[in-house]
Amino acid sequence: MSAVDVHAVVSGRPDGPAVVLSNSLGSTHRMWDAQIADLEQHFMVIRYDTRGHGQSPVPDGPYSIDDLADDVLALLDGFGVDRAHLVGLSLGGMTAMRVAVRAPHRVRRLALLCTGARLANAESYAERAAAVRADGVAPIAEAVVSRWFTPEYLSADAERKRYYEAMVAGTPAEGYAGCCEAIAAMDQRADLPSISAPTLAIAGRDDTATGPSVLAEIVDGVQDGRLLVVPESAHLACAQQPQIVNPALLDHLLAQ
Ligand SMILES: O=C(O)CC1=CCC(=O)O1
């Protein structure tokens, strides 16, 4: 499948190094809201909606992680960016890893949040794809968001819970399913040693989807990796703990 022209939002310093932010399954580029003010001070920040999500096109699935990587490479080409920092969470991290494997010359530094080279329960994503094609995404929104945040964080603010559930429920069923199928088919473990970009892996301590041991596998596999475990955080560490994630991102991306 050829690349699609994904919806992107650009902000920050037009003359700064580019940072591309790649979102997770069922979210949009808005999942990075808590990072933007800090990143914009230093970088040209390119946020986009993964195909099948947000305002991006929704081609018929299944998709592959290579398709999603092709979209990022086309995005870079479209902005005339030769090399960028790639920051991805979960599905976005899988996409960022794939770009780093296939086009190492396009990647400065990698930040991989709450993601995996292969998910332990990968087959269950094929079942989830079938379920959302049959019934839509809304029926699973509450369960998905209950994995994104710790129970204390979610129950502290009813509006927050509604906001994220609406984000998930608003994802087109075919786009969500196509991305589930990409996750189900993905295994990048053997490719990790070829990743030369300095890599910061960030895990949520309480993440039941891609916990610290899954991120540690990435750190052990790549050439130059470092692990940060974020306390009181589930899957969407960037949203729940920006005060820990943002300084770590800046420290990593600004290093020479
Ligand atoms: O939705 C989930 O269960 C967690 C998740 C897996 C890949 C992704 O992007 O989010």
GROMACS .gro file of C-alpha atoms and ligand atoms in nm:
model
  266
    1MET     CA    1   0.000   0.000   0.000
    2SER     CA    2   0.133   0.347  -0.076
    3ALA     CA    3   0.169   0.626   0.174
    4VAL     CA    4  -0.129   0.841   0.262
    5ASP     CA    5  -0.120   1.214   0.316
    6VAL     CA    6  -0.177   1.230   0.691
    7HIS     CA    7  -0.325   1.529   0.871
    8ALA     CA    8  -0.047   1.723   1.046
    9VAL     CA    9  -0.024   2.029   1.268
   10VAL     CA   10   0.306   2.219   1.273
   11SER     CA   11   0.414   2.466   1.539
   12GLY     CA   12   0.722   2.592   1.717
   13ARG     CA   13   1.046   2.713   1.562
   14PRO     CA   14   1.048   2.688   1.181
   15ASP     CA   15   1.430   2.707   1.193
   16GLY     CA   16   1.469   2.446   1.470
   17PRO     CA   17   1.533   2.074   1.435
   18ALA     CA   18   1.212   1.887   1.351
   19VAL     CA   19   1.040   1.663   1.606
   20VAL     CA   20   0.765   1.432   1.482
   21LEU     CA   21   0.508   1.313   1.738
   22SER     CA   22   0.330   0.986   1.652
   23ASN     CA   23   0.010   0.897   1.835
   24SER     CA   24  -0.123   0.577   1.991
   25LEU     CA   25  -0.406   0.347   1.885
   26GLY     CA   26  -0.742   0.521   1.932
   27SER     CA   27  -0.600   0.868   1.997
   28THR     CA   28  -0.524   1.176   1.786
   29HIS     CA   29  -0.241   1.428   1.773
   30ARG     CA   30  -0.414   1.597   2.070
   31MET     CA   31  -0.272   1.328   2.300
   32TRP     CA   32   0.051   1.534   2.294
   33ASP     CA   33  -0.110   1.858   2.418
   34ALA     CA   34   0.088   1.858   2.743
   35GLN     CA   35   0.421   1.837   2.557
   36ILE     CA   36   0.372   2.111   2.301
   37ALA     CA   37   0.458   2.428   2.496
   38ASP     CA   38   0.791   2.279   2.610
   39LEU     CA   39   0.888   2.133   2.273
   40GLU     CA   40   0.789   2.444   2.075
   41GLN     CA   41   1.058   2.649   2.248
   42HIS     CA   42   1.331   2.443   2.081
   43PHE     CA   43   1.191   2.255   1.785
   44MET     CA   44   0.976   2.261   1.478
   45VAL     CA   45   0.704   2.033   1.616
   46ILE     CA   46   0.513   1.817   1.368
   47ARG     CA   47   0.215   1.638   1.519
   48TYR     CA   48   0.004   1.418   1.297
   49ASP     CA   49  -0.287   1.176   1.311
   50THR     CA   50  -0.190   0.821   1.223
   51ARG     CA   51  -0.383   0.696   0.920
   52GLY     CA   52  -0.731   0.582   1.016
   53HIS     CA   53  -0.733   0.823   1.311
   54GLY     CA   54  -0.836   1.184   1.375
   55GLN     CA   55  -0.851   1.387   1.055
   56SER     CA   56  -0.626   1.159   0.849
   57PRO     CA   57  -0.758   0.950   0.560
   58VAL     CA   58  -0.906   0.608   0.639
   59PRO     CA   59  -0.797   0.361   0.372
   60ASP     CA   60  -0.939   0.009   0.394
   61GLY     CA   61  -0.735  -0.213   0.628
   62PRO     CA   62  -0.548  -0.414   0.716
   63TYR     CA   63  -0.250  -0.181   0.753
   64SER     CA   64   0.105  -0.279   0.838
   65ILE     CA   65   0.363  -0.101   1.053
   66ASP     CA   66   0.554  -0.051   0.727
   67ASP     CA   67   0.253   0.138   0.587
   68LEU     CA   68   0.255   0.363   0.892
   69ALA     CA   69   0.631   0.416   0.855
   70ASP     CA   70   0.580   0.504   0.488
   71ASP     CA   71   0.333   0.772   0.598
   72VAL     CA   72   0.595   0.928   0.827
   73LEU     CA   73   0.859   0.926   0.554
   74ALA     CA   74   0.612   1.091   0.316
   75LEU     CA   75   0.528   1.345   0.587
   76LEU     CA   76   0.898   1.433   0.624
   77ASP     CA   77   0.935   1.457   0.248
   78GLY     CA   78   0.629   1.684   0.231
   79PHE     CA   79   0.782   1.927   0.480
   80GLY     CA   80   1.126   1.906   0.318
   81VAL     CA   81   1.273   1.761   0.639
   82ASP     CA   82   1.578   1.539   0.583
   83ARG     CA   83   1.625   1.428   0.944
   84ALA     CA   84   1.397   1.449   1.245
   85HIS     CA   85   1.368   1.338   1.603
   86LEU     CA   86   1.090   1.080   1.628
   87VAL     CA   87   0.876   1.056   1.941
   88GLY     CA   88   0.607   0.788   1.946
   89LEU     CA   89   0.380   0.634   2.205
   90SER     CA   90   0.258   0.277   2.178
   91LEU     CA   91   0.149   0.235   1.812
   92GLY     CA   92   0.336   0.560   1.746
   93GLY     CA   93   0.650   0.411   1.900
   94MET     CA   94   0.617   0.101   1.683
   95THR     CA   95   0.596   0.331   1.381
   96ALA     CA   96   0.897   0.535   1.494
   97MET     CA   97   1.103   0.218   1.543
   98ARG     CA   98   1.010   0.102   1.194
   99VAL     CA   99   1.126   0.431   1.041
  100ALA     CA  100   1.453   0.404   1.237
  101VAL     CA  101   1.508   0.050   1.105
  102ARG     CA  102   1.426   0.127   0.744
  103ALA     CA  103   1.559   0.480   0.707
  104PRO     CA  104   1.822   0.539   0.977
  105HIS     CA  105   1.957   0.840   0.789
  106ARG     CA  106   1.623   1.020   0.844
  107VAL     CA  107   1.628   0.982   1.225
  108ARG     CA  108   1.825   1.195   1.472
  109ARG     CA  109   1.705   1.062   1.808
  110LEU     CA  110   1.423   0.833   1.914
  111ALA     CA  111   1.195   0.862   2.213
  112LEU     CA  112   0.977   0.554   2.251
  113LEU     CA  113   0.702   0.574   2.510
  114CYS     CA  114   0.492   0.285   2.638
  115THR     CA  115   0.550   0.069   2.334
  116GLY     CA  116   0.694  -0.267   2.234
  117ALA     CA  117   0.885  -0.438   1.955
  118ARG     CA  118   0.627  -0.719   1.982
  119LEU     CA  119   0.326  -0.718   2.212
  120ALA     CA  120   0.279  -1.027   2.428
  121ASN     CA  121  -0.090  -1.053   2.347
  122ALA     CA  122  -0.054  -0.952   1.982
  123GLU     CA  123  -0.321  -1.201   1.863
  124SER     CA  124  -0.583  -1.028   2.076
  125TYR     CA  125  -0.550  -0.720   1.852
  126ALA     CA  126  -0.684  -0.921   1.556
  127GLU     CA  127  -0.985  -1.009   1.772
  128ARG     CA  128  -1.024  -0.642   1.866
  129ALA     CA  129  -1.016  -0.549   1.496
  130ALA     CA  130  -1.303  -0.790   1.426
  131ALA     CA  131  -1.500  -0.657   1.723
  132VAL     CA  132  -1.474  -0.290   1.617
  133ARG     CA  133  -1.556  -0.370   1.256
  134ALA     CA  134  -1.872  -0.540   1.381
  135ASP     CA  135  -1.980  -0.299   1.655
  136GLY     CA  136  -1.777   0.022   1.618
  137VAL     CA  137  -1.520   0.170   1.854
  138ALA     CA  138  -1.755   0.331   2.109
  139PRO     CA  139  -1.830   0.006   2.299
  140ILE     CA  140  -1.461  -0.041   2.387
  141ALA     CA  141  -1.380   0.324   2.467
  142GLU     CA  142  -1.423   0.298   2.844
  143ALA     CA  143  -1.208  -0.016   2.868
  144VAL     CA  144  -0.935   0.140   2.652
  145VAL     CA  145  -0.919   0.457   2.859
  146SER     CA  146  -0.908   0.251   3.179
  147ARG     CA  147  -0.574   0.120   3.049
  148TRP     CA  148  -0.447   0.466   2.954
  149PHE     CA  149  -0.454   0.610   3.306
  150THR     CA  150  -0.432   0.491   3.664
  151PRO     CA  151  -0.771   0.458   3.838
  152GLU     CA  152  -0.691   0.743   4.081
  153TYR     CA  153  -0.607   0.984   3.798
  154LEU     CA  154  -0.921   0.899   3.602
  155SER     CA  155  -1.162   0.915   3.893
  156ALA     CA  156  -1.020   1.254   4.004
  157ASP     CA  157  -1.176   1.432   3.706
  158ALA     CA  158  -1.497   1.316   3.534
  159GLU     CA  159  -1.447   1.561   3.245
  160ARG     CA  160  -1.103   1.413   3.174
  161LYS     CA  161  -1.253   1.064   3.154
  162ARG     CA  162  -1.525   1.186   2.914
  163TYR     CA  163  -1.269   1.370   2.699
  164TYR     CA  164  -1.048   1.068   2.642
  165GLU     CA  165  -1.339   0.828   2.596
  166ALA     CA  166  -1.477   1.059   2.326
  167MET     CA  167  -1.133   1.065   2.161
  168VAL     CA  168  -1.131   0.684   2.139
  169ALA     CA  169  -1.497   0.659   2.038
  170GLY     CA  170  -1.439   0.915   1.761
  171THR     CA  171  -1.185   0.694   1.587
  172PRO     CA  172  -1.321   0.550   1.260
  173ALA     CA  173  -1.384   0.175   1.303
  174GLU     CA  174  -1.195   0.081   0.987
  175GLY     CA  175  -0.896   0.293   1.088
  176TYR     CA  176  -0.889   0.149   1.438
  177ALA     CA  177  -0.923  -0.206   1.305
  178GLY     CA  178  -0.656  -0.156   1.040
  179CYS     CA  179  -0.411  -0.038   1.304
  180CYS     CA  180  -0.501  -0.329   1.536
  181GLU     CA  181  -0.409  -0.560   1.249
  182ALA     CA  182  -0.076  -0.381   1.206
  183ILE     CA  183   0.000  -0.444   1.575
  184ALA     CA  184  -0.110  -0.809   1.554
  185ALA     CA  185   0.127  -0.878   1.264
  186MET     CA  186   0.425  -0.682   1.396
  187ASP     CA  187   0.746  -0.830   1.535
  188GLN     CA  188   1.045  -0.595   1.529
  189ARG     CA  189   1.257  -0.774   1.790
  190ALA     CA  190   1.512  -0.903   1.540
  191ASP     CA  191   1.550  -0.552   1.396
  192LEU     CA  192   1.632  -0.378   1.723
  193PRO     CA  193   2.014  -0.421   1.695
  194SER     CA  194   2.007  -0.224   1.370
  195ILE     CA  195   1.865   0.084   1.544
  196SER     CA  196   2.156   0.323   1.585
  197ALA     CA  197   1.967   0.640   1.681
  198PRO     CA  198   2.015   0.721   2.051
  199THR     CA  199   1.695   0.593   2.211
  200LEU     CA  200   1.513   0.701   2.525
  201ALA     CA  201   1.253   0.443   2.627
  202ILE     CA  202   0.986   0.564   2.869
  203ALA     CA  203   0.763   0.317   3.052
  204GLY     CA  204   0.465   0.379   3.277
  205ARG     CA  205   0.521   0.186   3.598
  206ASP     CA  206   0.156   0.080   3.610
  207ASP     CA  207   0.108   0.022   3.237
  208THR     CA  208  -0.063  -0.314   3.181
  209ALA     CA  209  -0.029  -0.296   2.799
  210THR     CA  210   0.344  -0.220   2.757
  211GLY     CA  211   0.501  -0.218   3.100
  212PRO     CA  212   0.865  -0.157   3.200
  213SER     CA  213   0.985  -0.505   3.096
  214VAL     CA  214   0.859  -0.448   2.740
  215LEU     CA  215   1.050  -0.120   2.716
  216ALA     CA  216   1.357  -0.285   2.874
  217GLU     CA  217   1.357  -0.534   2.586
  218ILE     CA  218   1.389  -0.240   2.344
  219VAL     CA  219   1.668  -0.080   2.547
  220ASP     CA  220   1.858  -0.409   2.558
  221GLY     CA  221   1.815  -0.457   2.183
  222VAL     CA  222   1.906  -0.119   2.036
  223GLN     CA  223   2.263   0.009   2.007
  224ASP     CA  224   2.228   0.304   2.244
  225GLY     CA  225   1.924   0.285   2.471
  226ARG     CA  226   1.822   0.419   2.811
  227LEU     CA  227   1.513   0.341   3.018
  228LEU     CA  228   1.306   0.576   3.231
  229VAL     CA  229   1.024   0.430   3.439
  230VAL     CA  230   0.759   0.687   3.528
  231PRO     CA  231   0.584   0.636   3.864
  232GLU     CA  232   0.207   0.670   3.896
  233SER     CA  233   0.156   0.630   3.526
  234ALA     CA  234  -0.029   0.380   3.311
  235HIS     CA  235  -0.020   0.369   2.929
  236LEU     CA  236  -0.051   0.739   2.837
  237ALA     CA  237   0.250   0.853   3.038
  238CYS     CA  238   0.289   1.176   2.839
  239ALA     CA  239  -0.060   1.289   2.942
  240GLN     CA  240  -0.059   1.169   3.303
  241GLN     CA  241   0.295   1.272   3.398
  242PRO     CA  242   0.413   1.556   3.169
  243GLN     CA  243   0.614   1.705   3.454
  244ILE     CA  244   0.835   1.393   3.445
  245VAL     CA  245   0.813   1.310   3.074
  246ASN     CA  246   0.880   1.659   2.934
  247PRO     CA  247   1.216   1.727   3.105
  248ALA     CA  248   1.329   1.376   3.009
  249LEU     CA  249   1.230   1.435   2.647
  250LEU     CA  250   1.405   1.772   2.634
  251ASP     CA  251   1.717   1.633   2.797
  252HIS     CA  252   1.729   1.352   2.543
  253LEU     CA  253   1.640   1.548   2.230
  254LEU     CA  254   1.867   1.843   2.308
  255ALA     CA  255   2.172   1.625   2.376
  256GLN     CA  256   2.442   1.650   2.111
  257LIG     O1  257  -0.535   0.009   2.343
  257LIG     C1  258  -0.456  -0.054   2.413
  257LIG     O2  259  -0.490  -0.157   2.469
  257LIG     C2  260  -0.316  -0.009   2.429
  257LIG     C3  261  -0.245   0.012   2.303
  257LIG     C4  262  -0.180  -0.081   2.228
  257LIG     C5  263  -0.121  -0.018   2.113
  257LIG     C6  264  -0.159   0.122   2.134
  257LIG     O3  265  -0.127   0.218   2.064
  257LIG     O4  266  -0.232   0.134   2.246
   0.00000   0.00000   0.00000
